């Protein structure tokens, strides 16, 4: 029985701090579409369709003029069954 499970998360790393988000540069999302619930296409540097077409995976991030969008692996310890 495996003790670790994995999931994918989306990391958006802005090249400049985002003032309206406390100067943060890194943001994490559960999907590409969720990015656009927080940021506009102008802030990201491309539209959602562009990210879909880029086929982002752990080895192939998408770089825009404003940020880098990449897929990261999230490791979790498997929960005990009750």
Coordinates of C-alpha atoms in Angstrom, one line a residue, residues 2-73:
X2 CA 1.4 3.4 -1.0
X3 CA 1.9 6.0 1.7
X4 CA 2.1 8.9 -0.6
X5 CA -0.4 10.3 -3.1
X6 CA 0.4 13.0 -5.7
X7 CA -1.6 15.7 -7.3
X8 CA -0.8 18.5 -9.8
X9 CA -1.0 22.1 -8.9
X10 CA -0.4 25.2 -11.1
X11 CA 2.2 27.7 -10.0
X12 CA 2.2 31.2 -11.4
X13 CA 5.5 33.1 -10.7
X14 CA 5.3 36.7 -11.6
X15 CA 8.6 38.4 -12.6
X16 CA 7.6 41.5 -10.6
X17 CA 5.9 41.6 -7.2
X18 CA 2.1 42.0 -7.5
X19 CA 1.3 45.1 -5.4
X20 CA -2.4 44.4 -5.0
X21 CA -1.5 41.0 -3.5
X22 CA 0.9 42.3 -0.8
X23 CA 4.0 42.2 -3.1
X24 CA 3.8 38.4 -3.6
X25 CA 5.3 36.8 -6.7
X26 CA 4.2 33.2 -6.3
X27 CA 0.6 32.0 -6.5
X28 CA -0.8 28.4 -6.6
X29 CA -4.0 27.2 -8.3
X30 CA -5.9 24.0 -8.8
X31 CA -6.5 24.6 -12.5
X32 CA -5.5 26.9 -15.3
X33 CA -9.0 28.5 -15.3
X34 CA -8.7 29.4 -11.6
X35 CA -5.8 31.8 -12.5
X36 CA -8.3 34.0 -14.3
X37 CA -10.6 34.2 -11.3
X38 CA -7.8 36.1 -9.5
X39 CA -5.9 37.8 -12.4
X40 CA -6.8 39.3 -15.7
X41 CA -5.3 38.1 -19.0
X42 CA -3.4 41.4 -19.1
X43 CA -1.8 40.7 -15.7
X44 CA -0.9 37.2 -16.8
X45 CA 0.3 38.2 -20.2
X46 CA -1.9 35.8 -22.2
X47 CA -5.4 34.3 -22.4
X48 CA -6.6 31.0 -20.9
X49 CA -6.7 29.5 -24.4
X50 CA -3.0 30.2 -24.8
X51 CA -2.2 28.3 -21.6
X52 CA -4.4 25.3 -22.7
X53 CA -2.6 25.2 -26.1
X54 CA 0.8 25.3 -24.4
X55 CA 0.1 21.9 -22.8
X56 CA 2.0 22.8 -19.7
X57 CA 3.5 20.0 -17.7
X58 CA 6.2 19.6 -15.0
X59 CA 9.0 19.8 -17.7
X60 CA 7.4 22.4 -20.0
X61 CA 6.3 25.6 -18.3
X62 CA 4.8 28.5 -20.2
X63 CA 6.7 31.8 -20.0
X64 CA 4.8 35.0 -20.8
X65 CA 6.2 38.6 -20.7
X66 CA 4.8 38.9 -17.1
X67 CA 5.1 35.5 -15.5
X68 CA 6.0 31.8 -15.7
X69 CA 3.1 29.3 -15.4
X70 CA 4.2 25.8 -14.5
X71 CA 2.7 22.5 -13.3
X72 CA 4.1 21.2 -10.0
X73 CA 3.7 18.0 -8.1

